[in-house]
PDB file of C-alpha atoms in Angstrom:
ATOM      1  CA  MET A   1      27.202 -26.249  41.039  1.00 70.00           C
ATOM      2  CA  ILE A   2      30.917 -25.481  41.126  1.00 83.00           C
ATOM      3  CA  ASN A   3      33.422 -25.634  38.297  1.00 83.00           C
ATOM      4  CA  VAL A   4      34.203 -29.315  37.733  1.00 82.00           C
ATOM      5  CA  ASP A   5      37.894 -28.471  37.213  1.00 84.00           C
ATOM      6  CA  LEU A   6      38.189 -27.299  40.840  1.00 85.00           C
ATOM      7  CA  LEU A   7      37.956 -30.725  42.494  1.00 87.00           C
ATOM      8  CA  PRO A   8      40.800 -32.704  40.854  1.00 86.00           C
ATOM      9  CA  ALA A   9      43.269 -30.078  42.088  1.00 85.00           C
ATOM     10  CA  LEU A  10      42.360 -30.837  45.712  1.00 86.00           C
ATOM     11  CA  PRO A  11      44.346 -33.649  47.413  1.00 83.00           C
ATOM     12  CA  LEU A  12      41.137 -35.128  48.830  1.00 82.00           C
ATOM     13  CA  PHE A  13      39.813 -35.961  45.350  1.00 85.00           C
ATOM     14  CA  ALA A  14      43.008 -37.153  43.704  1.00 80.00           C
ATOM     15  CA  GLY A  15      42.423 -40.399  41.834  1.00 78.00           C
ATOM     16  CA  LEU A  16      38.664 -40.095  41.333  1.00 84.00           C
ATOM     17  CA  ASP A  17      37.301 -40.664  37.840  1.00 86.00           C
ATOM     18  CA  GLU A  18      35.499 -37.997  35.785  1.00 88.00           C
ATOM     19  CA  ALA A  19      32.027 -39.336  36.573  1.00 88.00           C
ATOM     20  CA  GLN A  20      32.652 -39.246  40.326  1.00 87.00           C
ATOM     21  CA  ILE A  21      34.115 -35.741  40.116  1.00 88.00           C
ATOM     22  CA  ALA A  22      31.127 -34.528  38.084  1.00 90.00           C
ATOM     23  CA  ARG A  23      28.687 -36.054  40.568  1.00 89.00           C
ATOM     24  CA  ILE A  24      30.313 -34.258  43.527  1.00 90.00           C
ATOM     25  CA  ALA A  25      30.637 -30.973  41.633  1.00 91.00           C
ATOM     26  CA  ALA A  26      26.954 -31.027  40.691  1.00 91.00           C
ATOM     27  CA  VAL A  27      25.805 -30.863  44.328  1.00 92.00           C
ATOM     28  CA  SER A  28      28.599 -28.743  45.862  1.00 93.00           C
ATOM     29  CA  PHE A  29      28.914 -24.985  46.158  1.00 94.00           C
ATOM     30  CA  ALA A  30      31.414 -22.420  47.416  1.00 94.00           C
ATOM     31  CA  ARG A  31      30.972 -19.291  49.498  1.00 95.00           C
ATOM     32  CA  ASN A  32      33.108 -16.440  50.744  1.00 96.00           C
ATOM     33  CA  VAL A  33      33.487 -15.720  54.456  1.00 96.00           C
ATOM     34  CA  GLU A  34      34.822 -12.617  56.171  1.00 96.00           C
ATOM     35  CA  PRO A  35      37.469 -12.428  58.929  1.00 94.00           C
ATOM     36  CA  GLY A  36      36.021 -13.418  62.299  1.00 94.00           C
ATOM     37  CA  GLU A  37      33.051 -15.265  60.781  1.00 96.00           C
ATOM     38  CA  CYS A  38      32.259 -18.638  62.399  1.00 95.00           C
ATOM     39  CA  LEU A  39      31.594 -21.481  60.016  1.00 94.00           C
ATOM     40  CA  ILE A  40      31.045 -24.052  62.773  1.00 94.00           C
ATOM     41  CA  ARG A  41      30.344 -23.429  66.466  1.00 93.00           C
ATOM     42  CA  GLU A  42      31.513 -25.727  69.221  1.00 92.00           C
ATOM     43  CA  ALA A  43      28.825 -27.991  70.760  1.00 90.00           C
ATOM     44  CA  GLU A  44      26.231 -26.892  68.199  1.00 90.00           C
ATOM     45  CA  PRO A  45      24.868 -29.113  65.405  1.00 87.00           C
ATOM     46  CA  THR A  46      27.265 -29.181  62.468  1.00 85.00           C
ATOM     47  CA  PRO A  47      25.912 -28.030  59.086  1.00 86.00           C
ATOM     48  CA  PRO A  48      25.374 -31.128  56.909  1.00 90.00           C
ATOM     49  CA  TYR A  49      28.385 -30.406  54.724  1.00 91.00           C
ATOM     50  CA  PHE A  50      32.006 -31.378  54.534  1.00 91.00           C
ATOM     51  CA  HIS A  51      33.971 -28.122  54.410  1.00 93.00           C
ATOM     52  CA  VAL A  52      37.126 -27.665  52.331  1.00 94.00           C
ATOM     53  CA  LEU A  53      39.223 -24.517  52.635  1.00 94.00           C
ATOM     54  CA  LEU A  54      39.962 -23.211  49.139  1.00 93.00           C
ATOM     55  CA  THR A  55      41.676 -19.900  49.921  1.00 92.00           C
ATOM     56  CA  GLY A  56      42.429 -17.882  53.038  1.00 91.00           C
ATOM     57  CA  SER A  57      42.985 -19.152  56.573  1.00 90.00           C
ATOM     58  CA  VAL A  58      40.742 -20.716  59.205  1.00 94.00           C
ATOM     59  CA  GLN A  59      41.569 -21.544  62.812  1.00 93.00           C
ATOM     60  CA  VAL A  60      40.009 -24.356  64.832  1.00 93.00           C
ATOM     61  CA  LEU A  61      39.395 -23.339  68.455  1.00 91.00           C
ATOM     62  CA  LYS A  62      38.292 -24.968  71.704  1.00 89.00           C
ATOM     63  CA  SER A  63      36.692 -22.921  74.494  1.00 87.00           C
ATOM     64  CA  ALA A  64      37.053 -23.455  78.248  1.00 81.00           C
ATOM     65  CA  HIS A  65      34.229 -22.770  80.733  1.00 80.00           C
ATOM     66  CA  SER A  66      36.040 -19.526  81.602  1.00 79.00           C
ATOM     67  CA  GLY A  67      35.695 -18.400  78.001  1.00 79.00           C
ATOM     68  CA  LYS A  68      39.425 -18.759  77.245  1.00 81.00           C
ATOM     69  CA  GLU A  69      40.061 -20.087  73.758  1.00 84.00           C
ATOM     70  CA  THR A  70      42.802 -22.473  72.667  1.00 85.00           C
ATOM     71  CA  THR A  71      43.747 -22.715  69.004  1.00 86.00           C
ATOM     72  CA  LEU A  72      43.993 -26.380  68.086  1.00 86.00           C
ATOM     73  CA  ARG A  73      44.890 -26.045  64.422  1.00 87.00           C
ATOM     74  CA  LEU A  74      45.403 -23.603  61.587  1.00 88.00           C
ATOM     75  CA  LEU A  75      43.934 -24.928  58.368  1.00 90.00           C
ATOM     76  CA  ARG A  76      45.707 -24.712  55.012  1.00 85.00           C
ATOM     77  CA  PRO A  77      43.978 -24.380  51.635  1.00 88.00           C
ATOM     78  CA  GLY A  78      42.964 -27.846  50.512  1.00 88.00           C
ATOM     79  CA  GLU A  79      42.233 -29.144  54.030  1.00 89.00           C
ATOM     80  CA  ILE A  80      38.880 -30.618  54.959  1.00 89.00           C
ATOM     81  CA  PHE A  81      37.105 -29.778  58.215  1.00 91.00           C
ATOM     82  CA  GLY A  82      33.726 -29.947  59.914  1.00 86.00           C
ATOM     83  CA  TRP A  83      33.247 -33.642  59.286  1.00 82.00           C
ATOM     84  CA  ALA A  84      34.022 -35.455  62.547  1.00 77.00           C
ATOM     85  CA  ALA A  85      30.691 -34.509  64.136  1.00 77.00           C
ATOM     86  CA  LEU A  86      28.855 -35.517  60.962  1.00 81.00           C
ATOM     87  CA  LEU A  87      30.253 -39.031  61.218  1.00 76.00           C
ATOM     88  CA  ASP A  88      29.560 -39.571  64.924  1.00 77.00           C
ATOM     89  CA  GLY A  89      26.291 -37.615  65.087  1.00 76.00           C
ATOM     90  CA  GLY A  90      27.344 -35.381  67.991  1.00 79.00           C
ATOM     91  CA  GLY A  91      27.768 -31.637  68.351  1.00 86.00           C
ATOM     92  CA  ALA A  92      30.753 -29.913  66.821  1.00 89.00           C
ATOM     93  CA  PRO A  93      33.896 -30.662  68.904  1.00 88.00           C
ATOM     94  CA  ALA A  94      35.377 -27.224  68.179  1.00 91.00           C
ATOM     95  CA  THR A  95      34.737 -23.880  66.521  1.00 94.00           C
ATOM     96  CA  ALA A  96      35.991 -23.074  63.024  1.00 95.00           C
ATOM     97  CA  ARG A  97      36.526 -19.329  62.506  1.00 95.00           C
ATOM     98  CA  ALA A  98      37.951 -17.472  59.522  1.00 95.00           C
ATOM     99  CA  MET A  99      41.145 -15.535  60.263  1.00 91.00           C
ATOM    100  CA  THR A 100      41.184 -13.802  56.890  1.00 90.00           C
ATOM    101  CA  ARG A 101      38.776 -13.428  54.018  1.00 94.00           C
ATOM    102  CA  SER A 102      38.402 -17.018  52.850  1.00 95.00           C
ATOM    103  CA  ARG A 103      36.573 -19.156  50.336  1.00 95.00           C
ATOM    104  CA  ILE A 104      35.021 -22.423  51.463  1.00 96.00           C
ATOM    105  CA  LEU A 105      33.815 -25.375  49.409  1.00 95.00           C
ATOM    106  CA  LEU A 106      30.776 -27.146  50.892  1.00 94.00           C
ATOM    107  CA  ILE A 107      30.007 -30.725  49.871  1.00 92.00           C
ATOM    108  CA  PRO A 108      26.773 -32.375  51.056  1.00 93.00           C
ATOM    109  CA  TYR A 109      27.260 -35.114  53.632  1.00 90.00           C
ATOM    110  CA  GLU A 110      25.266 -37.700  51.677  1.00 90.00           C
ATOM    111  CA  ALA A 111      27.369 -37.205  48.554  1.00 89.00           C
ATOM    112  CA  LEU A 112      30.692 -37.909  50.260  1.00 87.00           C
ATOM    113  CA  VAL A 113      29.363 -40.779  52.352  1.00 87.00           C
ATOM    114  CA  GLY A 114      28.125 -42.408  49.141  1.00 89.00           C
ATOM    115  CA  LEU A 115      31.559 -41.905  47.616  1.00 87.00           C
ATOM    116  CA  MET A 116      33.215 -43.466  50.681  1.00 86.00           C
ATOM    117  CA  ALA A 117      30.998 -46.542  50.298  1.00 87.00           C
ATOM    118  CA  GLU A 118      31.976 -47.128  46.679  1.00 84.00           C
ATOM    119  CA  GLN A 119      35.614 -46.004  46.902  1.00 84.00           C
ATOM    120  CA  PRO A 120      37.519 -47.645  49.806  1.00 86.00           C
ATOM    121  CA  ALA A 121      40.672 -45.735  48.845  1.00 83.00           C
ATOM    122  CA  PHE A 122      38.808 -42.459  49.292  1.00 84.00           C
ATOM    123  CA  ALA A 123      37.499 -43.563  52.700  1.00 85.00           C
ATOM    124  CA  LEU A 124      41.034 -44.559  53.708  1.00 87.00           C
ATOM    125  CA  ARG A 125      42.262 -41.084  52.706  1.00 83.00           C
ATOM    126  CA  LEU A 126      39.755 -39.518  55.091  1.00 82.00           C
ATOM    127  CA  ILE A 127      40.761 -41.899  57.893  1.00 85.00           C
ATOM    128  CA  THR A 128      44.423 -41.052  57.314  1.00 86.00           C
ATOM    129  CA  THR A 129      43.591 -37.357  57.596  1.00 82.00           C
ATOM    130  CA  LEU A 130      41.833 -37.974  60.906  1.00 82.00           C
ATOM    131  CA  CYS A 131      44.831 -39.931  62.208  1.00 85.00           C
ATOM    132  CA  GLU A 132      47.162 -37.073  61.282  1.00 84.00           C
ATOM    133  CA  ARG A 133      44.943 -34.627  63.176  1.00 80.00           C
ATOM    134  CA  LEU A 134      44.945 -36.896  66.241  1.00 82.00           C
ATOM    135  CA  ARG A 135      48.745 -37.182  66.104  1.00 83.00           C
ATOM    136  CA  ASP A 136      49.063 -33.391  66.005  1.00 79.00           C
ATOM    137  CA  LEU A 137      46.729 -33.021  68.981  1.00 78.00           C
ATOM    138  CA  HIS A 138      48.669 -35.616  70.987  1.00 76.00           C
ATOM    139  CA  GLU A 139      51.921 -33.759  70.329  1.00 76.00           C
ATOM    140  CA  GLN A 140      50.332 -30.434  71.212  1.00 72.00           C
ATOM    141  CA  LEU A 141      48.905 -31.808  74.479  1.00 72.00           C
ATOM    142  CA  HIS A 142      52.223 -33.373  75.445  1.00 70.00           C
ATOM    143  CA  ALA A 143      54.013 -30.090  74.781  1.00 68.00           C
ATOM    144  CA  VAL A 144      51.611 -28.087  76.954  1.00 69.00           C
ATOM    145  CA  VAL A 145      51.899 -30.554  79.831  1.00 65.00           C
ATOM    146  CA  SER A 146      55.611 -31.287  79.835  1.00 65.00           C
ATOM    147  CA  GLU A 147      57.634 -28.684  77.941  1.00 76.00           C
ATOM    148  CA  ARG A 148      58.846 -25.150  78.562  1.00 86.00           C
ATOM    149  CA  ALA A 149      57.275 -22.221  76.730  1.00 87.00           C
ATOM    150  CA  ARG A 150      60.366 -21.691  74.560  1.00 90.00           C
ATOM    151  CA  THR A 151      60.378 -25.338  73.476  1.00 90.00           C
ATOM    152  CA  ARG A 152      56.672 -25.238  72.669  1.00 88.00           C
ATOM    153  CA  LEU A 153      57.010 -22.111  70.549  1.00 91.00           C
ATOM    154  CA  ALA A 154      60.025 -23.437  68.641  1.00 92.00           C
ATOM    155  CA  ARG A 155      58.275 -26.735  67.844  1.00 88.00           C
ATOM    156  CA  LEU A 156      55.104 -24.945  66.827  1.00 88.00           C
ATOM    157  CA  ILE A 157      56.892 -22.620  64.422  1.00 90.00           C
ATOM    158  CA  LEU A 158      58.984 -25.398  62.876  1.00 89.00           C
ATOM    159  CA  ARG A 159      55.951 -27.660  62.472  1.00 84.00           C
ATOM    160  CA  HIS A 160      54.113 -24.980  60.519  1.00 84.00           C
ATOM    161  CA  GLN A 161      57.174 -24.173  58.438  1.00 82.00           C
ATOM    162  CA  ARG A 162      57.453 -27.838  57.419  1.00 81.00           C
ATOM    163  CA  ARG A 163      53.736 -28.101  56.786  1.00 77.00           C
ATOM    164  CA  ASP A 164      53.713 -24.981  54.624  1.00 72.00           C
ATOM    165  CA  GLY A 165      56.791 -25.947  52.634  1.00 69.00           C
ATOM    166  CA  GLY A 166      59.092 -23.445  54.287  1.00 55.00           C
ATOM    167  CA  SER A 167      57.117 -20.376  53.192  1.00 61.00           C
ATOM    168  CA  PRO A 168      56.517 -17.557  55.709  1.00 62.00           C
ATOM    169  CA  THR A 169      53.882 -18.753  58.161  1.00 63.00           C
ATOM    170  CA  PRO A 170      51.181 -16.363  59.428  1.00 81.00           C
ATOM    171  CA  LEU A 171      51.266 -16.949  63.176  1.00 88.00           C
ATOM    172  CA  PRO A 172      50.267 -13.759  65.018  1.00 90.00           C
ATOM    173  CA  HIS A 173      50.970 -13.641  68.748  1.00 92.00           C
ATOM    174  CA  GLN A 174      47.315 -14.183  69.596  1.00 89.00           C
ATOM    175  CA  VAL A 175      47.388 -17.501  67.721  1.00 89.00           C
ATOM    176  CA  LEU A 176      50.888 -18.486  68.877  1.00 89.00           C
ATOM    177  CA  SER A 177      50.002 -17.998  72.535  1.00 89.00           C
ATOM    178  CA  ARG A 178      46.726 -19.901  72.214  1.00 86.00           C
ATOM    179  CA  MET A 179      48.345 -22.836  70.447  1.00 85.00           C
ATOM    180  CA  ALA A 180      51.326 -23.000  72.806  1.00 85.00           C
ATOM    181  CA  GLY A 181      49.260 -22.543  75.956  1.00 83.00           C
ATOM    182  CA  ILE A 182      51.168 -19.491  77.168  1.00 86.00           C
ATOM    183  CA  ALA A 183      50.360 -15.857  77.906  1.00 88.00           C
ATOM    184  CA  TYR A 184      50.215 -13.392  75.035  1.00 91.00           C
ATOM    185  CA  GLU A 185      52.889 -11.269  76.690  1.00 93.00           C
ATOM    186  CA  GLU A 186      55.218 -14.264  77.008  1.00 93.00           C
ATOM    187  CA  SER A 187      54.883 -15.007  73.307  1.00 93.00           C
ATOM    188  CA  VAL A 188      55.749 -11.402  72.481  1.00 94.00           C
ATOM    189  CA  ARG A 189      58.791 -11.490  74.785  1.00 94.00           C
ATOM    190  CA  ILE A 190      60.243 -14.776  73.478  1.00 94.00           C
ATOM    191  CA  ILE A 191      59.674 -13.979  69.794  1.00 94.00           C
ATOM    192  CA  GLY A 192      61.228 -10.568  70.438  1.00 93.00           C
ATOM    193  CA  GLU A 193      64.357 -12.264  71.826  1.00 93.00           C
ATOM    194  CA  TRP A 194      64.593 -14.626  68.866  1.00 94.00           C
ATOM    195  CA  SER A 195      64.092 -11.907  66.228  1.00 93.00           C
ATOM    196  CA  HIS A 196      66.687  -9.431  67.558  1.00 90.00           C
ATOM    197  CA  GLY A 197      70.348  -9.470  68.426  1.00 83.00           C
ATOM    198  CA  PRO A 198      73.421 -10.069  66.239  1.00 87.00           C
ATOM    199  CA  HIS A 199      72.253 -13.555  65.168  1.00 88.00           C
ATOM    200  CA  PRO A 200      68.415 -13.615  65.025  1.00 93.00           C
ATOM    201  CA  LEU A 201      66.732 -16.997  64.724  1.00 93.00           C
ATOM    202  CA  LEU A 202      63.728 -15.683  62.832  1.00 93.00           C
ATOM    203  CA  SER A 203      62.022 -12.574  61.539  1.00 92.00           C
ATOM    204  CA  TYR A 204      58.520 -11.609  62.618  1.00 92.00           C
ATOM    205  CA  GLY A 205      56.622  -9.457  60.138  1.00 89.00           C
ATOM    206  CA  ARG A 206      53.261  -7.818  59.883  1.00 86.00           C
ATOM    207  CA  GLY A 207      50.328 -10.128  60.514  1.00 84.00           C
ATOM    208  CA  GLY A 208      52.531 -12.744  62.146  1.00 89.00           C
ATOM    209  CA  ARG A 209      54.542 -13.625  59.049  1.00 89.00           C
ATOM    210  CA  ILE A 210      57.410 -15.666  60.446  1.00 91.00           C
ATOM    211  CA  THR A 211      60.498 -16.554  58.445  1.00 89.00           C
ATOM    212  CA  VAL A 212      63.014 -18.900  60.076  1.00 90.00           C
ATOM    213  CA  LEU A 213      66.555 -17.554  59.614  1.00 91.00           C
ATOM    214  CA  ASP A 214      68.476 -20.140  61.647  1.00 92.00           C
ATOM    215  CA  PRO A 215      66.686 -23.499  61.439  1.00 90.00           C
ATOM    216  CA  GLU A 216      69.456 -25.377  63.278  1.00 91.00           C
ATOM    217  CA  ALA A 217      69.326 -23.125  66.336  1.00 92.00           C
ATOM    218  CA  LEU A 218      65.523 -23.170  66.366  1.00 92.00           C
ATOM    219  CA  ALA A 219      65.556 -26.971  66.038  1.00 91.00           C
ATOM    220  CA  ALA A 220      67.860 -27.167  69.062  1.00 91.00           C
ATOM    221  CA  LEU A 221      65.365 -25.103  71.061  1.00 91.00           C
ATOM    222  CA  ALA A 222      62.562 -27.375  69.835  1.00 88.00           C
ATOM    223  CA  GLU A 223      64.443 -30.322  71.356  1.00 86.00           C
ATOM    224  CA  GLY A 224      64.772 -28.537  74.693  1.00 81.00           C
ATOM    225  CA  LEU A 225      68.389 -27.584  74.112  1.00 77.00           C
ATOM    226  CA  GLU A 226      69.868 -24.111  74.259  1.00 69.00           C
ATOM    227  CA  PRO A 227      71.989 -22.911  71.349  1.00 59.00           C
ATOM    228  CA  SER A 228      74.965 -20.761  72.356  1.00 56.00           C
ATOM    229  CA  VAL A 229      74.157 -17.314  73.628  1.00 42.00           C
ATOM    230  CA  ALA A 230      76.356 -15.816  70.974  1.00 37.00           C
ATOM    231  CA  LYS A 231      74.433 -17.540  68.210  1.00 49.00           C
ATOM    232  CA  SER A 232      70.881 -17.189  69.495  1.00 42.00           C
ATOM    233  CA  GLY A 233      71.065 -13.717  70.892  1.00 43.00           C
ATOM    234  CA  ALA A 234      68.835 -14.959  73.705  1.00 43.00           C
TER     235      ALA A 234
END
């Protein structure tokens, strides 16, 4: 059983009454995972739990037949994952792998399904989350098919900055290149251009900590426009 005070702080459980919170807490548990550890493996049966990231970072990946991996999403603390396959009964659509030491909350499938049946607002919250994920995937697919590498990278960085409230976003080149559908070396080259020169657009720190220094210029690149050479340093 987990601490009952943990659940109300999570967006997923906002609005539930004390009895419902206590019922979920009584059957849930948390565990720590190490960097590189897989919580869910693509195409394999999904563990019968809804997963919620409490601390750390987890990436969701899709593998091609060649073995090449594409990062579909970086999960934030408070986000739920590993539940789509539980609802449709199929194998896991993607792999969930810890990027850093993380703590995961696991909630039994039956407990949340029962809560969805008695709380339509809670079920709607889950559906809204799924719709947001689909929207992100549509935008990511469109970018890979129709946009230049520089545009893809700019949009990706800005999207994560907005999602994380403007705080430095950990996006190492390995993740950036996988999410943008470009070569690792190309990611290094473009980020190097943007982080140097007299007017850098961003700073790139250890572990992929990105801080946007010139949001207007980066937003122009995200729209497929080129800011002035003098301003961008590119």
